[in-house]
PDB file of C-alpha atoms in Angstrom:
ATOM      1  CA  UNK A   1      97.291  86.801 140.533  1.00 75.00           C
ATOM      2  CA  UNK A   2     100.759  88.071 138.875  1.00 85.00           C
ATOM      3  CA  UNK A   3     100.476  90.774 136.272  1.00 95.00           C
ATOM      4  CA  UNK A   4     103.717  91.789 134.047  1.00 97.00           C
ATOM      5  CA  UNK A   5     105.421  94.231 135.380  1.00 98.00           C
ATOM      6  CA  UNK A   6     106.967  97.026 133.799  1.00 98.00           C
ATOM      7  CA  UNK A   7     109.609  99.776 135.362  1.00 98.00           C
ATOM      8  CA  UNK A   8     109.450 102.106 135.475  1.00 98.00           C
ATOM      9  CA  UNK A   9     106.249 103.645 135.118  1.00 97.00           C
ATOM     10  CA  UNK A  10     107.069 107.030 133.394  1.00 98.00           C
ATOM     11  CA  UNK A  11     110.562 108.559 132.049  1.00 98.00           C
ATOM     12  CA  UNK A  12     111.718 111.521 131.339  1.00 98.00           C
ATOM     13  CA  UNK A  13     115.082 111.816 128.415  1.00 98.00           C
ATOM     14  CA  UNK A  14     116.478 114.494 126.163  1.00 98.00           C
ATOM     15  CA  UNK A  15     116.373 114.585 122.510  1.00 98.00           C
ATOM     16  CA  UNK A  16     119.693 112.005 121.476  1.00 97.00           C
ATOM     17  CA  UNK A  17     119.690 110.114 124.951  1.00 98.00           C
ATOM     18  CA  UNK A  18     119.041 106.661 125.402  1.00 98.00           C
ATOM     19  CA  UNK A  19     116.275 104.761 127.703  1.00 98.00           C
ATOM     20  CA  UNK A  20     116.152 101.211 129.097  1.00 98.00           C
ATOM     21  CA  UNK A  21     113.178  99.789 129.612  1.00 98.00           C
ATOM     22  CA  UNK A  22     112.272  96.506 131.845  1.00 98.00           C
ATOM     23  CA  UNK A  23     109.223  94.093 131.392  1.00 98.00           C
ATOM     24  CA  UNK A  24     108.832  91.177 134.085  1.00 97.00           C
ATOM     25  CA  UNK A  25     106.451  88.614 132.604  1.00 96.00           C
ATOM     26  CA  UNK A  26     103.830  86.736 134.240  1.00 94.00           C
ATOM     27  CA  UNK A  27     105.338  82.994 135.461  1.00 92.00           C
ATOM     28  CA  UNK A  28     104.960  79.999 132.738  1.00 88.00           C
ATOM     29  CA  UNK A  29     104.439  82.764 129.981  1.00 90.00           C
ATOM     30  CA  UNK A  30     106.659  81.919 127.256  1.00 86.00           C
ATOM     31  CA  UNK A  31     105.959  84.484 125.191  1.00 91.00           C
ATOM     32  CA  UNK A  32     106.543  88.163 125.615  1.00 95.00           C
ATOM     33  CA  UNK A  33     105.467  91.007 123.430  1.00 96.00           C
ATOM     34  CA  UNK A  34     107.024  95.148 123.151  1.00 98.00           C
ATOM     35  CA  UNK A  35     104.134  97.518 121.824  1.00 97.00           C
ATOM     36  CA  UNK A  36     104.328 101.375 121.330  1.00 98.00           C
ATOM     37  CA  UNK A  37     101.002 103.590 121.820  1.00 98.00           C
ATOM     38  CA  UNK A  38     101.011 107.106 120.725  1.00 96.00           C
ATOM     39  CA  UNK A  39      98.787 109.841 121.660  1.00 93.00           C
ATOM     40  CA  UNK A  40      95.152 108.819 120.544  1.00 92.00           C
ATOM     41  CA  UNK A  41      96.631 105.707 118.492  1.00 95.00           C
ATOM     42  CA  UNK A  42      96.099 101.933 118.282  1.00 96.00           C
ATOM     43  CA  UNK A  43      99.255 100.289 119.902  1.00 96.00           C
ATOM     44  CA  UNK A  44     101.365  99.155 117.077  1.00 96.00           C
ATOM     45  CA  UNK A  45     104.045  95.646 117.532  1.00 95.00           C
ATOM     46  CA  UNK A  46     107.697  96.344 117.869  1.00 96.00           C
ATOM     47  CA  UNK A  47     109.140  93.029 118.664  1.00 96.00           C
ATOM     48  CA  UNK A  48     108.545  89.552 120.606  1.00 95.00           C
ATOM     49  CA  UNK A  49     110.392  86.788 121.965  1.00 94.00           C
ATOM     50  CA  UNK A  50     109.504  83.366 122.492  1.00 90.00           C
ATOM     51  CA  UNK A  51     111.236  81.000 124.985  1.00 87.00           C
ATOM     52  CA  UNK A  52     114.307  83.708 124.855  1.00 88.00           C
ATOM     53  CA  UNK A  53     114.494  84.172 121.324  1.00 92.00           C
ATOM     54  CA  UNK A  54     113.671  87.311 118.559  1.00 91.00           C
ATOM     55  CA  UNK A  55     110.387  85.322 117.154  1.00 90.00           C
ATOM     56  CA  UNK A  56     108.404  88.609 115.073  1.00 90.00           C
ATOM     57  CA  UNK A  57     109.561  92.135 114.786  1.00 92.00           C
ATOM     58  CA  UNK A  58     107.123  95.147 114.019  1.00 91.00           C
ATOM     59  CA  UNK A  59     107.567  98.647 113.548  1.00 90.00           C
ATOM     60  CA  UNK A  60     110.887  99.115 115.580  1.00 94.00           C
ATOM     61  CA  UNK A  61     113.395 101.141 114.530  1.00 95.00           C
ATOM     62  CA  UNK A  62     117.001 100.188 113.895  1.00 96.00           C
ATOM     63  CA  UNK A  63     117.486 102.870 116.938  1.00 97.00           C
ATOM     64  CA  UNK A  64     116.077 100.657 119.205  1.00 97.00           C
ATOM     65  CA  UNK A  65     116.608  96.857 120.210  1.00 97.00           C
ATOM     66  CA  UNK A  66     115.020  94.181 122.635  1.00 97.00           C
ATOM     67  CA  UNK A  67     115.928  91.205 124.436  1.00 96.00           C
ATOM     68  CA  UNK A  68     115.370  88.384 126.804  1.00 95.00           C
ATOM     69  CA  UNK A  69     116.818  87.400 129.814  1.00 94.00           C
ATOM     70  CA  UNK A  70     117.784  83.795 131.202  1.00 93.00           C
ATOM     71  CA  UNK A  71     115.259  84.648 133.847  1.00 92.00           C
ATOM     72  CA  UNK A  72     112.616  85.545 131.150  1.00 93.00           C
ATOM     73  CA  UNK A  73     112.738  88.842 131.903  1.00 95.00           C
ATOM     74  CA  UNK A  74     112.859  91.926 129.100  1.00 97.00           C
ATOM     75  CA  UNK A  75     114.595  94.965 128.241  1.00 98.00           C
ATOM     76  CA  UNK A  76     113.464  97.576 125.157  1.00 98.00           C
ATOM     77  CA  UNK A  77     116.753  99.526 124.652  1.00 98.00           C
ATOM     78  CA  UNK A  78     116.449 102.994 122.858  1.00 98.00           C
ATOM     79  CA  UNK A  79     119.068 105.402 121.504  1.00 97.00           C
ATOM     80  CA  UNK A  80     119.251 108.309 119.871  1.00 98.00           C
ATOM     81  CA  UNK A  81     115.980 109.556 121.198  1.00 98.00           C
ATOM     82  CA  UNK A  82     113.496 111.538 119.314  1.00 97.00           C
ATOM     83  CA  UNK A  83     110.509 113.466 120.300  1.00 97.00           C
ATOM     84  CA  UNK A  84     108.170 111.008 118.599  1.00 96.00           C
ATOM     85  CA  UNK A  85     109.722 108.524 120.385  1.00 98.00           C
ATOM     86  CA  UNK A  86     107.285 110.045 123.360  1.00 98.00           C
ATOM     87  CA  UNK A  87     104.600 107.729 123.696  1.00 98.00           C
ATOM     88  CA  UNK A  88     103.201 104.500 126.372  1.00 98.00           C
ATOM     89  CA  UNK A  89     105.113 101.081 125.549  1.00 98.00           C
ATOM     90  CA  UNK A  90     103.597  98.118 127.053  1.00 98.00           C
ATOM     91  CA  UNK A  91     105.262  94.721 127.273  1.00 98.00           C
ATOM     92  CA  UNK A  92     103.123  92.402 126.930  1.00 97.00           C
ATOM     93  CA  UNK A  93     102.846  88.366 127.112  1.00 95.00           C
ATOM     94  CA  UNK A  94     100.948  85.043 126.777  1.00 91.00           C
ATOM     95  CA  UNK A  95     100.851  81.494 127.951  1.00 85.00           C
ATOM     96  CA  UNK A  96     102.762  78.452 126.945  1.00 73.00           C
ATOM     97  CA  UNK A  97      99.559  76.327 126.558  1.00 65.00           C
ATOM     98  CA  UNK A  98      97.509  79.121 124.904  1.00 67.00           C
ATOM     99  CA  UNK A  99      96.060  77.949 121.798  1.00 65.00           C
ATOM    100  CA  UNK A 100      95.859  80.781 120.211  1.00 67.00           C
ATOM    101  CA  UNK A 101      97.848  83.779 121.658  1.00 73.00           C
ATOM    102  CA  UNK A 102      94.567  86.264 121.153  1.00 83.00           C
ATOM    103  CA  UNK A 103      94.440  86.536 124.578  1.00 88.00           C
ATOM    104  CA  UNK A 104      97.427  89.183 125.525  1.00 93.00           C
ATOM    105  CA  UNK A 105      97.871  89.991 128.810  1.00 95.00           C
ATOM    106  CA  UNK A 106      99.593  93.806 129.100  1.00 97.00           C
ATOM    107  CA  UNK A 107     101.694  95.547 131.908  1.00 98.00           C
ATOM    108  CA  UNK A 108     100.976  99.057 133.118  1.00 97.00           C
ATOM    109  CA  UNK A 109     103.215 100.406 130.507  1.00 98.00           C
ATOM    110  CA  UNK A 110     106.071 102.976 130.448  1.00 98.00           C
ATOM    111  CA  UNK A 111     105.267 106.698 129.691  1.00 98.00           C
ATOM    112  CA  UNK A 112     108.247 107.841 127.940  1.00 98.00           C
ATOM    113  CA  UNK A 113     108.375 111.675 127.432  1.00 98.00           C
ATOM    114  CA  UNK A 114     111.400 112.571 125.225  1.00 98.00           C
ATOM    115  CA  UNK A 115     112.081 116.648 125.683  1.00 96.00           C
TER     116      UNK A 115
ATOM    117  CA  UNK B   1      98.974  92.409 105.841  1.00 72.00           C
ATOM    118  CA  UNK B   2      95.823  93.543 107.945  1.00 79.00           C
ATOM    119  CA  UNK B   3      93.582  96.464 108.087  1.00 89.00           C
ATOM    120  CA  UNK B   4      90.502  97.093 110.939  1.00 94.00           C
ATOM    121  CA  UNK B   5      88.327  99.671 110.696  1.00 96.00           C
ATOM    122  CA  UNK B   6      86.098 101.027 113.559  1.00 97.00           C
ATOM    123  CA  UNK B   7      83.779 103.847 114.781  1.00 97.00           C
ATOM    124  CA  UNK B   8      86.288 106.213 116.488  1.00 96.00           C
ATOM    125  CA  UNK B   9      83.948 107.333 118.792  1.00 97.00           C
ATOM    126  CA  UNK B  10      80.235 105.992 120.259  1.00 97.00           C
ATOM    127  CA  UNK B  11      78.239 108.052 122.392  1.00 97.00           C
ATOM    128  CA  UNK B  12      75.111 106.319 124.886  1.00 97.00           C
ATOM    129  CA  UNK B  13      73.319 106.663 128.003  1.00 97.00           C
ATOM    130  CA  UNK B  14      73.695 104.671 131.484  1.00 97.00           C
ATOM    131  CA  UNK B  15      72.165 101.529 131.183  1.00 97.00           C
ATOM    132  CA  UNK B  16      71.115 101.571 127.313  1.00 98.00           C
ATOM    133  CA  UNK B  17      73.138  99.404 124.826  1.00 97.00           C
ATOM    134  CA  UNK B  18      75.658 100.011 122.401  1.00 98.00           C
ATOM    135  CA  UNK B  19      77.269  98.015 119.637  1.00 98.00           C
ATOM    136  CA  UNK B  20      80.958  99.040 118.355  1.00 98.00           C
ATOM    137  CA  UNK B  21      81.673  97.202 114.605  1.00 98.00           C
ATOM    138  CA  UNK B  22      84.542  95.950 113.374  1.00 98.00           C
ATOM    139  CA  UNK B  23      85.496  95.307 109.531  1.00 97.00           C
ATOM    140  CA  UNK B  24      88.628  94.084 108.961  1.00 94.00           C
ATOM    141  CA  UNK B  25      90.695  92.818 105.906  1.00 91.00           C
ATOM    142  CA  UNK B  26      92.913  89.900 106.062  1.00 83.00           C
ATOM    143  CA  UNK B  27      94.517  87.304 104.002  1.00 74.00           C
ATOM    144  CA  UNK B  28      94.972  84.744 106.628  1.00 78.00           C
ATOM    145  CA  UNK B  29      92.885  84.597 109.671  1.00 77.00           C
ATOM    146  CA  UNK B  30      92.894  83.446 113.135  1.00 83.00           C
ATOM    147  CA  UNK B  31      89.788  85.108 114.673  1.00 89.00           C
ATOM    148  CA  UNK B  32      88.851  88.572 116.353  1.00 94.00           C
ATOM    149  CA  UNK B  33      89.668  89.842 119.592  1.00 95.00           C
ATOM    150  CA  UNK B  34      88.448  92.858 121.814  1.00 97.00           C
ATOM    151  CA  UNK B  35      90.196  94.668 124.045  1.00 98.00           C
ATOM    152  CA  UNK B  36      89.132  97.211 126.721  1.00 98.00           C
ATOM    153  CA  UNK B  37      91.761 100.550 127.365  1.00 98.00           C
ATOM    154  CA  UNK B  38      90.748 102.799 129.974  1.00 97.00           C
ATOM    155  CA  UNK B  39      92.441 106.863 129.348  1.00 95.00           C
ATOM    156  CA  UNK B  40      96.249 105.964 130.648  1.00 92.00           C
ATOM    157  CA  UNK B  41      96.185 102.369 131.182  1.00 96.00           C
ATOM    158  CA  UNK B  42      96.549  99.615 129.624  1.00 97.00           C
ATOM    159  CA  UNK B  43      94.661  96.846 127.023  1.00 97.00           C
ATOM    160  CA  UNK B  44      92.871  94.586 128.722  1.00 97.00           C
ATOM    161  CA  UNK B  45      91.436  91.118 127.019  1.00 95.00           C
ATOM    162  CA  UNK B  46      87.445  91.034 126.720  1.00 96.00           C
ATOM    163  CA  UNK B  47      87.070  88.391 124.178  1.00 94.00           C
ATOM    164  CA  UNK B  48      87.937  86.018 121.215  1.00 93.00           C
ATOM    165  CA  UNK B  49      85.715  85.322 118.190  1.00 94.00           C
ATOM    166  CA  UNK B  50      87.376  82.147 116.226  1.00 90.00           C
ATOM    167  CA  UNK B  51      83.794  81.376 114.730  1.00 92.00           C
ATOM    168  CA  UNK B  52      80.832  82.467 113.502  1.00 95.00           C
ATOM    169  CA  UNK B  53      78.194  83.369 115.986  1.00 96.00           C
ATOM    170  CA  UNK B  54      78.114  85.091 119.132  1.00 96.00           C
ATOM    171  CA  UNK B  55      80.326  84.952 122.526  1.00 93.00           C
ATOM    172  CA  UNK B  56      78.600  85.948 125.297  1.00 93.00           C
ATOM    173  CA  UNK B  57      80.979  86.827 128.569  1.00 88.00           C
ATOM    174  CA  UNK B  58      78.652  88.622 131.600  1.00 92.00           C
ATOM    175  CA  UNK B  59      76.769  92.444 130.129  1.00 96.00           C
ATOM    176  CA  UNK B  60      79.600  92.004 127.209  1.00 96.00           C
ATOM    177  CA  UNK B  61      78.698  89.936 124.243  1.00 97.00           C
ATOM    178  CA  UNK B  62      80.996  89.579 120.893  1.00 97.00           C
ATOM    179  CA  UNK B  63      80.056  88.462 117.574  1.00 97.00           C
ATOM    180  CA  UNK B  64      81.883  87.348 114.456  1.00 96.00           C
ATOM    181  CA  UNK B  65      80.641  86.757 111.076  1.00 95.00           C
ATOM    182  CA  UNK B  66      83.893  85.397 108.842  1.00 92.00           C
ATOM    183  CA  UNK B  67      81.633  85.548 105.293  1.00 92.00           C
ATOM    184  CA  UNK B  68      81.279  89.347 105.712  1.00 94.00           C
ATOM    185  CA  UNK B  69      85.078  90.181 107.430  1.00 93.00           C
ATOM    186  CA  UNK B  70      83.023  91.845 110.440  1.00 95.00           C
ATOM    187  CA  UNK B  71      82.623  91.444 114.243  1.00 97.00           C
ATOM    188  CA  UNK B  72      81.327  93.480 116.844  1.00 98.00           C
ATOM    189  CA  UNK B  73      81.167  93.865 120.507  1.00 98.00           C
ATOM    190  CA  UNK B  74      78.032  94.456 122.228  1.00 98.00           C
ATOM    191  CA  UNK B  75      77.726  96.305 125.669  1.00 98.00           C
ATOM    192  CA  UNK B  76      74.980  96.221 127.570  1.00 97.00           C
ATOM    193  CA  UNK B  77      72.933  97.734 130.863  1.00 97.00           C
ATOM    194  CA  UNK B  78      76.029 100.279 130.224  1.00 98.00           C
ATOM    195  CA  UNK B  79      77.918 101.650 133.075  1.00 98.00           C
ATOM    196  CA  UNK B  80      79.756 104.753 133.514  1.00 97.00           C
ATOM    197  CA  UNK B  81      83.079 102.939 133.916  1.00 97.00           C
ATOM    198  CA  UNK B  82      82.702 101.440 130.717  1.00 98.00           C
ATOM    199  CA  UNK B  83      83.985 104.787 129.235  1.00 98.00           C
ATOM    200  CA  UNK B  84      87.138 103.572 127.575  1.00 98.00           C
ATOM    201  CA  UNK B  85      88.517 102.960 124.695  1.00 98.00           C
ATOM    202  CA  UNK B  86      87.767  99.158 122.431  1.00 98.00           C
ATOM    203  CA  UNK B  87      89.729  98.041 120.293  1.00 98.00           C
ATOM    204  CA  UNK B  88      89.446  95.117 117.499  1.00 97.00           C
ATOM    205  CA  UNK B  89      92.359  93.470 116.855  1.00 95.00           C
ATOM    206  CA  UNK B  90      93.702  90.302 114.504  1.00 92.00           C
ATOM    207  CA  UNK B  91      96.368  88.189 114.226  1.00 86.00           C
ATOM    208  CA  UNK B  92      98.028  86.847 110.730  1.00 79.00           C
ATOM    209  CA  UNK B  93      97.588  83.623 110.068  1.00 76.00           C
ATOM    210  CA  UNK B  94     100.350  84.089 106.558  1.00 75.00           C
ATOM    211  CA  UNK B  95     103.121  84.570 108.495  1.00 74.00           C
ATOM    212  CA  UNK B  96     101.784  82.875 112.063  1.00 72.00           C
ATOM    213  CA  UNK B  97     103.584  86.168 113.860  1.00 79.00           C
ATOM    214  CA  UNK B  98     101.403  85.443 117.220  1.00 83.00           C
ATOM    215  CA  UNK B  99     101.656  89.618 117.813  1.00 88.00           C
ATOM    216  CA  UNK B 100      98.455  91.731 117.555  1.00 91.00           C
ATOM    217  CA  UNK B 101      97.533  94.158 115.285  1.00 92.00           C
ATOM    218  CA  UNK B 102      95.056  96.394 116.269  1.00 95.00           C
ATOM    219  CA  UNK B 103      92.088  98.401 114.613  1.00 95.00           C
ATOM    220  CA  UNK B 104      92.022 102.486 115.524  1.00 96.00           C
ATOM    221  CA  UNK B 105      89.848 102.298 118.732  1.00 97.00           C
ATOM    222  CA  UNK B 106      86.556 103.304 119.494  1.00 98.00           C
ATOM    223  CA  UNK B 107      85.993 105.666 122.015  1.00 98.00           C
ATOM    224  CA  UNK B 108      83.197 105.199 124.110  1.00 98.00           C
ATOM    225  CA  UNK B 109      81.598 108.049 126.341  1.00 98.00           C
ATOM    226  CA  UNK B 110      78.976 106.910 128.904  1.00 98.00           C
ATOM    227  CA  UNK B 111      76.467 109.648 129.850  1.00 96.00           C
ATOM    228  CA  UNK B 112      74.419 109.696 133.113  1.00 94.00           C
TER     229      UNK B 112
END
């Protein structure tokens, strides 16, 4: 079965760069979620989108910003990196016909390290 | 908004039984979910608690009581690769935002 995919996998920036990050949904989900994990934490909501449109943001900072593609694809774009910007960020998404969106299925995530 | 609170860390025994709880305070309420994070990877679903009573999926089992704000998820005949961390997590039914927010973890250790 399809999983999201995420690329890629880990990344290495310096303090005041910028990272893109990708998310490929599973097929038929129409709803696609950005999460940040830090060391030892809970992962806390940055953003979603919902048939191509900003739906919910989270916790993001005005330093970073999100979108969806015609081809329901994802991109989490950061700038002006800082070192507790280092942590796992999963994408994230859910069915059209779920009735309740609980049910979450995550990529692998994307280990940023920011030096 | 939403606060869970959990055990951050449970310690058992292969093949005993443990039970992780889950209190959580919400204004709006859609029902409790569980999720399963192994060290470096990512959440994965276990179950979904929308009423009262007990959801029973293979050696997991998850229970919801909406009276006292508090689930839990119950492991059994426990295996060494169910070292991970659990999480609890809610949605908010105020605002309908369909993202997660999720309790602090619990970290189980298996033992042989």
């Amino acid at each position: 079965a399809a999983g999201v995919i995420q690329s890629p996998r880990h990344l290495i920036k310096e303090k005041r760069e910028t990272a893109t990050l990708k998310c490929y949904p599973i097929p038929r989900h129409d709803t696609v979620y950005w999460y940040q994990q830090g060391p030892g934490q809970d992962p806390q909501f940055l953003i979603s989108f919902y048939e191509k449109m900003q739906s919910d943001k989270g916790s993001i900072p005005d330093r970073f910003s999100a979108q969806q593609f015609s081809d329901y694809h994802s991109e989490l774009n950061m700038s002006s990196l800082e070192l507790g910007d280092s942590a796992l960020y999963f994408c994230a998404s859910s069915p059209r016909d779920s009735s309740t969106y609980n049910e979450q299925f995550f990529g692998p995530g994307t280990r940023l390290t920011v030096l | 908004g939403q606060s869970l609170e959990q055990p951050s860390e449970v310690t058992a025994v292969e093949g005993a039984i443990v039970q992780i709880n889950c209190t959580y305070q919400t204004s709006g309420f859609y029902g409790l979910s569980w999720y399963q994070q192994h060290d470096g990877g990512a959440p994965t679903f276990l179950s979904y608690n929308a009423l009262d009573g007990l959801e029973e999926t293979g050696r997991f089992s998850s229970f919801l009581s909406r009276s006292d704000s508090y689930g839990y998820l119950l492991l059994q005949e426990l295996q060494m690769k169910d070292s991970a961390s659990y999480f609890c997590a809610v949605r908010d039914r105020d605002t309908g935002r369909r993202a997660l927010t999720f309790g602090s973890g619990t970290r189980l250790q298996v033992q042989p």
